[in-house]
Amino acid sequence: DAGVTQSPTHLIKTRGQQVTLRCSPISGHKSVSWYQQVLGQGPQFIFQYYEKEERGRGNFPDRFSARQFPNYSSELNVNALLLGDSALYLCASSFPLRGAVTNEQFFGPGTRLTVL
Amino acid sequence: AQSVSQHNHHVILSEAASLELGCNYSYGGTVNLFWYVQYPGQHLQLLLKYFSGDPLVKGIKGFEAEFIKSKFSFNLRKPSVQWSDTAEYFCAVGHASGGSYIPTFGRGTSLIVHP
């Protein structure tokens, strides 16, 4: 079975630009989460979507937005990029346990974003 | 806001030594607890999880963790480590808040096992 896939794998942008990152969950998984991981730190939660609705939001500015499509894939958008947005962006999918979204998450390889 | 503390940032052991990695969290309500591992060049993957029931949880590759509610802790243990256990280990805590689900990860512990 294919795992969580993310595209692109690497991306270089300049300050002020906008970026869109994509994620395809494991087949059958209806929940997708996005994380930002900077070097030397753990993943920091950005968003969680379940059945195309936002179910959780971390402490990130409004420049960060996301959406989930009917096929459960997801996009993360970041506007007005700052140098500090340089990080590994992880997507994780999960199969909700009895309707909840607190089950284990399966992570993708991530997209490495560099902002110059 | 909830926080997760992993006290050991870097651990170096020899093969066959015992391992214990600490994890403490701050949220006082019902939580789900996880340990994830990231081997060099690989994705984050689940080692073990605790939702309810027996507070001693067994995971893959001989790892186990104990949930001690009174101490807000979920420490990871392995009686005898192997060179292949060299990896980054992350403790994670999830809780529901106002209809939303909030997962929080610790900063990770880098484990190096010498053969």
PDB file of C-alpha atoms in Angstrom:
ATOM      1  CA  ASP A   1       0.000   0.000   0.000  1.00  0.00           C
ATOM      2  CA  ALA A   2       1.183   3.503  -0.770  1.00  0.00           C
ATOM      3  CA  GLY A   3       1.961   5.635   2.234  1.00  0.00           C
ATOM      4  CA  VAL A   4       1.339   9.332   2.652  1.00  0.00           C
ATOM      5  CA  THR A   5       2.795  11.226  -0.282  1.00  0.00           C
ATOM      6  CA  GLN A   6       3.808  14.868  -0.375  1.00  0.00           C
ATOM      7  CA  SER A   7       4.863  17.175  -3.165  1.00  0.00           C
ATOM      8  CA  PRO A   8       7.160  18.782  -3.919  1.00  0.00           C
ATOM      9  CA  THR A   9      10.032  17.265  -1.928  1.00  0.00           C
ATOM     10  CA  HIS A  10      12.061  20.459  -1.940  1.00  0.00           C
ATOM     11  CA  LEU A  11      11.149  24.059  -2.631  1.00  0.00           C
ATOM     12  CA  ILE A  12      13.062  27.321  -2.655  1.00  0.00           C
ATOM     13  CA  LYS A  13      11.184  30.604  -2.445  1.00  0.00           C
ATOM     14  CA  THR A  14      12.020  34.214  -1.702  1.00  0.00           C
ATOM     15  CA  ARG A  15      10.562  36.415   1.011  1.00  0.00           C
ATOM     16  CA  GLY A  16       7.076  37.686   0.221  1.00  0.00           C
ATOM     17  CA  GLN A  17       6.213  34.875  -2.160  1.00  0.00           C
ATOM     18  CA  GLN A  18       3.420  32.381  -1.704  1.00  0.00           C
ATOM     19  CA  VAL A  19       3.730  28.591  -1.617  1.00  0.00           C
ATOM     20  CA  THR A  20       1.351  25.633  -1.911  1.00  0.00           C
ATOM     21  CA  LEU A  21       2.249  22.233  -0.541  1.00  0.00           C
ATOM     22  CA  ARG A  22       0.306  19.095  -1.373  1.00  0.00           C
ATOM     23  CA  CYS A  23      -0.471  15.900   0.466  1.00  0.00           C
ATOM     24  CA  SER A  24      -2.215  12.662  -0.435  1.00  0.00           C
ATOM     25  CA  PRO A  25      -3.286  10.508   2.513  1.00  0.00           C
ATOM     26  CA  ILE A  26      -3.234   6.749   2.785  1.00  0.00           C
ATOM     27  CA  SER A  27      -6.213   5.241   1.023  1.00  0.00           C
ATOM     28  CA  GLY A  28      -9.151   5.085   3.432  1.00  0.00           C
ATOM     29  CA  HIS A  29      -7.799   7.754   5.757  1.00  0.00           C
ATOM     30  CA  LYS A  30     -10.137  10.710   6.112  1.00  0.00           C
ATOM     31  CA  SER A  31      -8.109  12.922   8.393  1.00  0.00           C
ATOM     32  CA  VAL A  32      -5.064  14.954   7.382  1.00  0.00           C
ATOM     33  CA  SER A  33      -2.818  17.032   9.615  1.00  0.00           C
ATOM     34  CA  TRP A  34      -0.052  19.466   8.816  1.00  0.00           C
ATOM     35  CA  TYR A  35       3.043  20.116  10.901  1.00  0.00           C
ATOM     36  CA  GLN A  36       6.038  22.412  10.713  1.00  0.00           C
ATOM     37  CA  GLN A  37       9.357  21.007  11.908  1.00  0.00           C
ATOM     38  CA  VAL A  38      12.371  23.235  12.274  1.00  0.00           C
ATOM     39  CA  LEU A  39      15.811  21.776  12.816  1.00  0.00           C
ATOM     40  CA  GLY A  40      16.313  20.452  16.326  1.00  0.00           C
ATOM     41  CA  GLN A  41      12.651  20.661  17.279  1.00  0.00           C
ATOM     42  CA  GLY A  42       9.652  18.374  17.241  1.00  0.00           C
ATOM     43  CA  PRO A  43       6.825  18.776  14.751  1.00  0.00           C
ATOM     44  CA  GLN A  44       4.597  21.734  15.554  1.00  0.00           C
ATOM     45  CA  PHE A  45       0.919  21.324  14.771  1.00  0.00           C
ATOM     46  CA  ILE A  46      -0.541  23.668  12.154  1.00  0.00           C
ATOM     47  CA  PHE A  47      -3.918  22.251  11.060  1.00  0.00           C
ATOM     48  CA  GLN A  48      -6.038  19.144  11.140  1.00  0.00           C
ATOM     49  CA  TYR A  49      -8.849  18.386   8.685  1.00  0.00           C
ATOM     50  CA  TYR A  50     -11.415  15.633   8.923  1.00  0.00           C
ATOM     51  CA  GLU A  51     -14.045  15.052   6.263  1.00  0.00           C
ATOM     52  CA  LYS A  52     -13.076  18.372   4.649  1.00  0.00           C
ATOM     53  CA  GLU A  53     -13.701  20.374   7.808  1.00  0.00           C
ATOM     54  CA  GLU A  54     -11.101  22.009  10.000  1.00  0.00           C
ATOM     55  CA  ARG A  55     -10.932  20.131  13.313  1.00  0.00           C
ATOM     56  CA  GLY A  56      -7.896  21.741  14.867  1.00  0.00           C
ATOM     57  CA  ARG A  57      -5.656  24.738  14.427  1.00  0.00           C
ATOM     58  CA  GLY A  58      -2.279  25.425  16.001  1.00  0.00           C
ATOM     59  CA  ASN A  59      -0.741  28.723  16.945  1.00  0.00           C
ATOM     60  CA  PHE A  60       0.193  29.935  13.470  1.00  0.00           C
ATOM     61  CA  PRO A  61      -0.570  33.287  11.795  1.00  0.00           C
ATOM     62  CA  ASP A  62      -3.336  33.759   9.251  1.00  0.00           C
ATOM     63  CA  ARG A  63      -0.732  33.603   6.489  1.00  0.00           C
ATOM     64  CA  PHE A  64      -1.095  29.847   6.881  1.00  0.00           C
ATOM     65  CA  SER A  65      -4.214  28.230   5.448  1.00  0.00           C
ATOM     66  CA  ALA A  66      -5.231  24.786   4.319  1.00  0.00           C
ATOM     67  CA  ARG A  67      -8.044  22.866   2.769  1.00  0.00           C
ATOM     68  CA  GLN A  68      -9.075  19.280   2.196  1.00  0.00           C
ATOM     69  CA  PHE A  69     -10.619  18.042  -1.019  1.00  0.00           C
ATOM     70  CA  PRO A  70     -13.423  15.483  -1.572  1.00  0.00           C
ATOM     71  CA  ASN A  71     -10.779  12.795  -2.263  1.00  0.00           C
ATOM     72  CA  TYR A  72      -9.261  13.647   1.174  1.00  0.00           C
ATOM     73  CA  SER A  73      -6.058  15.075  -0.283  1.00  0.00           C
ATOM     74  CA  SER A  74      -4.993  18.388   1.178  1.00  0.00           C
ATOM     75  CA  GLU A  75      -3.113  21.572   0.408  1.00  0.00           C
ATOM     76  CA  LEU A  76      -1.253  23.862   2.766  1.00  0.00           C
ATOM     77  CA  ASN A  77      -0.814  27.458   1.616  1.00  0.00           C
ATOM     78  CA  VAL A  78       1.557  29.965   3.089  1.00  0.00           C
ATOM     79  CA  ASN A  79       1.384  33.607   1.968  1.00  0.00           C
ATOM     80  CA  ALA A  80       3.921  36.406   2.356  1.00  0.00           C
ATOM     81  CA  LEU A  81       6.758  34.040   3.177  1.00  0.00           C
ATOM     82  CA  LEU A  82       9.246  34.990   5.855  1.00  0.00           C
ATOM     83  CA  LEU A  83      12.742  33.664   6.416  1.00  0.00           C
ATOM     84  CA  GLY A  84      11.445  31.988   9.557  1.00  0.00           C
ATOM     85  CA  ASP A  85       9.048  29.857   7.513  1.00  0.00           C
ATOM     86  CA  SER A  86      12.006  27.775   6.335  1.00  0.00           C
ATOM     87  CA  ALA A  87      11.328  24.309   7.691  1.00  0.00           C
ATOM     88  CA  LEU A  88      10.279  20.769   6.916  1.00  0.00           C
ATOM     89  CA  TYR A  89       6.514  20.623   6.444  1.00  0.00           C
ATOM     90  CA  LEU A  90       5.022  17.284   7.355  1.00  0.00           C
ATOM     91  CA  CYS A  91       1.671  15.866   6.436  1.00  0.00           C
ATOM     92  CA  ALA A  92       0.111  13.027   8.407  1.00  0.00           C
ATOM     93  CA  SER A  93      -3.040  11.044   7.795  1.00  0.00           C
ATOM     94  CA  SER A  94      -5.107   8.960  10.153  1.00  0.00           C
ATOM     95  CA  PHE A  95      -8.163   6.745  10.202  1.00  0.00           C
ATOM     96  CA  PRO A  96     -10.437   8.147  12.885  1.00  0.00           C
ATOM     97  CA  LEU A  97     -11.173   5.828  15.764  1.00  0.00           C
ATOM     98  CA  ARG A  98     -14.906   5.615  16.301  1.00  0.00           C
ATOM     99  CA  GLY A  99     -15.414   9.010  14.709  1.00  0.00           C
ATOM    100  CA  ALA A 100     -12.700  10.721  16.724  1.00  0.00           C
ATOM    101  CA  VAL A 101      -9.549  12.094  15.220  1.00  0.00           C
ATOM    102  CA  THR A 102      -7.196  11.002  17.968  1.00  0.00           C
ATOM    103  CA  ASN A 103      -5.777   7.877  16.394  1.00  0.00           C
ATOM    104  CA  GLU A 104      -2.170   7.293  15.436  1.00  0.00           C
ATOM    105  CA  GLN A 105      -0.906   9.355  12.552  1.00  0.00           C
ATOM    106  CA  PHE A 106       1.033   8.140   9.540  1.00  0.00           C
ATOM    107  CA  PHE A 107       3.575  10.651   8.355  1.00  0.00           C
ATOM    108  CA  GLY A 108       4.785  11.498   4.892  1.00  0.00           C
ATOM    109  CA  PRO A 109       8.382  12.326   3.975  1.00  0.00           C
ATOM    110  CA  GLY A 110       7.804  16.044   4.171  1.00  0.00           C
ATOM    111  CA  THR A 111       8.473  19.048   1.952  1.00  0.00           C
ATOM    112  CA  ARG A 112      11.651  20.960   2.686  1.00  0.00           C
ATOM    113  CA  LEU A 113      10.910  24.677   2.222  1.00  0.00           C
ATOM    114  CA  THR A 114      13.759  27.160   2.064  1.00  0.00           C
ATOM    115  CA  VAL A 115      12.951  30.858   2.072  1.00  0.00           C
ATOM    116  CA  LEU A 116      15.736  33.160   0.879  1.00  0.00           C
TER     117      LEU A 116
ATOM    118  CA  ALA B   1      -1.372  25.909  26.242  1.00  0.00           C
ATOM    119  CA  GLN B   2      -0.323  22.336  26.548  1.00  0.00           C
ATOM    120  CA  SER B   3       3.374  21.538  26.567  1.00  0.00           C
ATOM    121  CA  VAL B   4       5.381  18.339  26.278  1.00  0.00           C
ATOM    122  CA  SER B   5       8.829  18.086  27.827  1.00  0.00           C
ATOM    123  CA  GLN B   6      11.449  15.578  26.857  1.00  0.00           C
ATOM    124  CA  HIS B   7      14.218  15.948  29.374  1.00  0.00           C
ATOM    125  CA  ASN B   8      16.961  14.118  27.518  1.00  0.00           C
ATOM    126  CA  HIS B   9      17.913  15.827  24.283  1.00  0.00           C
ATOM    127  CA  HIS B  10      20.891  13.618  23.489  1.00  0.00           C
ATOM    128  CA  VAL B  11      21.515  10.131  24.813  1.00  0.00           C
ATOM    129  CA  ILE B  12      24.511   7.957  23.994  1.00  0.00           C
ATOM    130  CA  LEU B  13      24.517   4.296  25.008  1.00  0.00           C
ATOM    131  CA  SER B  14      26.397   1.129  24.304  1.00  0.00           C
ATOM    132  CA  GLU B  15      24.605  -1.921  22.946  1.00  0.00           C
ATOM    133  CA  ALA B  16      22.786  -3.973  25.594  1.00  0.00           C
ATOM    134  CA  ALA B  17      22.440  -0.987  27.913  1.00  0.00           C
ATOM    135  CA  SER B  18      18.999  -0.149  29.251  1.00  0.00           C
ATOM    136  CA  LEU B  19      17.122   2.893  28.000  1.00  0.00           C
ATOM    137  CA  GLU B  20      14.648   5.230  29.619  1.00  0.00           C
ATOM    138  CA  LEU B  21      13.534   8.443  27.939  1.00  0.00           C
ATOM    139  CA  GLY B  22      11.470  10.864  29.950  1.00  0.00           C
ATOM    140  CA  CYS B  23       8.299  12.600  28.767  1.00  0.00           C
ATOM    141  CA  ASN B  24       6.098  14.916  30.821  1.00  0.00           C
ATOM    142  CA  TYR B  25       3.092  16.899  29.691  1.00  0.00           C
ATOM    143  CA  SER B  26       1.122  19.735  31.166  1.00  0.00           C
ATOM    144  CA  TYR B  27      -2.516  19.095  30.201  1.00  0.00           C
ATOM    145  CA  GLY B  28      -4.722  17.974  33.088  1.00  0.00           C
ATOM    146  CA  GLY B  29      -7.624  16.439  31.178  1.00  0.00           C
ATOM    147  CA  THR B  30      -8.020  13.270  29.158  1.00  0.00           C
ATOM    148  CA  VAL B  31      -5.109  12.734  26.805  1.00  0.00           C
ATOM    149  CA  ASN B  32      -3.890  10.285  24.214  1.00  0.00           C
ATOM    150  CA  LEU B  33      -0.181   9.554  24.415  1.00  0.00           C
ATOM    151  CA  PHE B  34       2.248   8.492  21.712  1.00  0.00           C
ATOM    152  CA  TRP B  35       5.898   7.791  21.101  1.00  0.00           C
ATOM    153  CA  TYR B  36       7.129   8.190  17.549  1.00  0.00           C
ATOM    154  CA  VAL B  37      10.527   7.283  16.158  1.00  0.00           C
ATOM    155  CA  GLN B  38      12.428   8.596  13.185  1.00  0.00           C
ATOM    156  CA  TYR B  39      15.257   6.399  11.964  1.00  0.00           C
ATOM    157  CA  PRO B  40      17.949   8.073   9.849  1.00  0.00           C
ATOM    158  CA  GLY B  41      16.560   8.874   6.424  1.00  0.00           C
ATOM    159  CA  GLN B  42      13.094   7.568   7.208  1.00  0.00           C
ATOM    160  CA  HIS B  43       9.658   8.979   8.046  1.00  0.00           C
ATOM    161  CA  LEU B  44       8.293   9.425  11.517  1.00  0.00           C
ATOM    162  CA  GLN B  45       6.593   6.199  12.578  1.00  0.00           C
ATOM    163  CA  LEU B  46       4.620   5.105  15.594  1.00  0.00           C
ATOM    164  CA  LEU B  47       6.380   3.121  18.327  1.00  0.00           C
ATOM    165  CA  LEU B  48       3.445   2.813  20.704  1.00  0.00           C
ATOM    166  CA  LYS B  49       0.315   4.573  21.906  1.00  0.00           C
ATOM    167  CA  TYR B  50      -1.856   4.829  24.987  1.00  0.00           C
ATOM    168  CA  PHE B  51      -5.540   5.713  24.923  1.00  0.00           C
ATOM    169  CA  SER B  52      -6.931   3.957  27.991  1.00  0.00           C
ATOM    170  CA  GLY B  53      -6.672   0.760  30.014  1.00  0.00           C
ATOM    171  CA  ASP B  54      -3.427  -0.851  31.166  1.00  0.00           C
ATOM    172  CA  PRO B  55      -0.984   2.007  31.778  1.00  0.00           C
ATOM    173  CA  LEU B  56       1.940  -0.193  30.723  1.00  0.00           C
ATOM    174  CA  VAL B  57       1.968  -0.200  26.956  1.00  0.00           C
ATOM    175  CA  LYS B  58       4.082  -2.451  24.770  1.00  0.00           C
ATOM    176  CA  GLY B  59       5.151  -1.302  21.315  1.00  0.00           C
ATOM    177  CA  ILE B  60       7.245  -2.518  18.448  1.00  0.00           C
ATOM    178  CA  LYS B  61      10.873  -3.643  18.664  1.00  0.00           C
ATOM    179  CA  GLY B  62      10.775  -4.353  22.397  1.00  0.00           C
ATOM    180  CA  PHE B  63       9.866  -0.838  23.496  1.00  0.00           C
ATOM    181  CA  GLU B  64       7.389  -0.135  26.261  1.00  0.00           C
ATOM    182  CA  ALA B  65       6.065   2.935  28.016  1.00  0.00           C
ATOM    183  CA  GLU B  66       4.311   3.546  31.296  1.00  0.00           C
ATOM    184  CA  PHE B  67       1.607   6.148  31.794  1.00  0.00           C
ATOM    185  CA  ILE B  68       1.669   7.588  35.306  1.00  0.00           C
ATOM    186  CA  LYS B  69      -1.286   9.941  35.522  1.00  0.00           C
ATOM    187  CA  SER B  70      -0.307  11.462  38.863  1.00  0.00           C
ATOM    188  CA  LYS B  71       3.064  12.450  37.452  1.00  0.00           C
ATOM    189  CA  PHE B  72       1.788  13.503  34.000  1.00  0.00           C
ATOM    190  CA  SER B  73       4.460  11.243  32.575  1.00  0.00           C
ATOM    191  CA  PHE B  74       4.779   8.718  29.767  1.00  0.00           C
ATOM    192  CA  ASN B  75       8.358   7.449  29.854  1.00  0.00           C
ATOM    193  CA  LEU B  76       9.742   5.175  27.168  1.00  0.00           C
ATOM    194  CA  ARG B  77      11.850   2.155  28.115  1.00  0.00           C
ATOM    195  CA  LYS B  78      13.774  -0.663  26.535  1.00  0.00           C
ATOM    196  CA  PRO B  79      15.733  -3.180  28.616  1.00  0.00           C
ATOM    197  CA  SER B  80      18.518  -3.750  26.078  1.00  0.00           C
ATOM    198  CA  VAL B  81      19.166  -1.389  23.178  1.00  0.00           C
ATOM    199  CA  GLN B  82      20.633  -2.354  19.833  1.00  0.00           C
ATOM    200  CA  TRP B  83      22.718  -0.373  17.356  1.00  0.00           C
ATOM    201  CA  SER B  84      19.637  -0.276  15.103  1.00  0.00           C
ATOM    202  CA  ASP B  85      17.766   1.745  17.756  1.00  0.00           C
ATOM    203  CA  THR B  86      19.848   4.784  16.831  1.00  0.00           C
ATOM    204  CA  ALA B  87      17.179   7.341  15.936  1.00  0.00           C
ATOM    205  CA  GLU B  88      15.267  10.435  17.011  1.00  0.00           C
ATOM    206  CA  TYR B  89      12.440   9.753  19.478  1.00  0.00           C
ATOM    207  CA  PHE B  90       9.439  12.028  19.911  1.00  0.00           C
ATOM    208  CA  CYS B  91       6.815  11.996  22.620  1.00  0.00           C
ATOM    209  CA  ALA B  92       3.412  13.354  21.572  1.00  0.00           C
ATOM    210  CA  VAL B  93       0.239  14.154  23.480  1.00  0.00           C
ATOM    211  CA  GLY B  94      -3.172  14.741  21.982  1.00  0.00           C
ATOM    212  CA  HIS B  95      -6.235  16.162  23.618  1.00  0.00           C
ATOM    213  CA  ALA B  96      -9.618  17.404  22.552  1.00  0.00           C
ATOM    214  CA  SER B  97     -10.513  21.032  23.155  1.00  0.00           C
ATOM    215  CA  GLY B  98     -13.806  22.639  22.217  1.00  0.00           C
ATOM    216  CA  GLY B  99     -14.513  20.091  19.517  1.00  0.00           C
ATOM    217  CA  SER B 100     -11.028  20.351  18.111  1.00  0.00           C
ATOM    218  CA  TYR B 101      -8.106  17.979  18.410  1.00  0.00           C
ATOM    219  CA  ILE B 102      -4.771  19.420  19.464  1.00  0.00           C
ATOM    220  CA  PRO B 103      -1.632  17.279  19.172  1.00  0.00           C
ATOM    221  CA  THR B 104       1.596  18.491  20.761  1.00  0.00           C
ATOM    222  CA  PHE B 105       5.047  17.000  20.199  1.00  0.00           C
ATOM    223  CA  GLY B 106       8.098  17.229  22.392  1.00  0.00           C
ATOM    224  CA  ARG B 107      11.344  18.502  20.910  1.00  0.00           C
ATOM    225  CA  GLY B 108      12.743  15.005  20.562  1.00  0.00           C
ATOM    226  CA  THR B 109      15.597  12.927  21.960  1.00  0.00           C
ATOM    227  CA  SER B 110      18.482  11.899  19.773  1.00  0.00           C
ATOM    228  CA  LEU B 111      19.645   8.400  20.706  1.00  0.00           C
ATOM    229  CA  ILE B 112      22.986   7.061  19.524  1.00  0.00           C
ATOM    230  CA  VAL B 113      23.822   3.445  20.273  1.00  0.00           C
ATOM    231  CA  HIS B 114      27.434   2.378  19.898  1.00  0.00           C
ATOM    232  CA  PRO B 115      28.061  -1.223  18.822  1.00  0.00           C
TER     233      PRO B 115
END
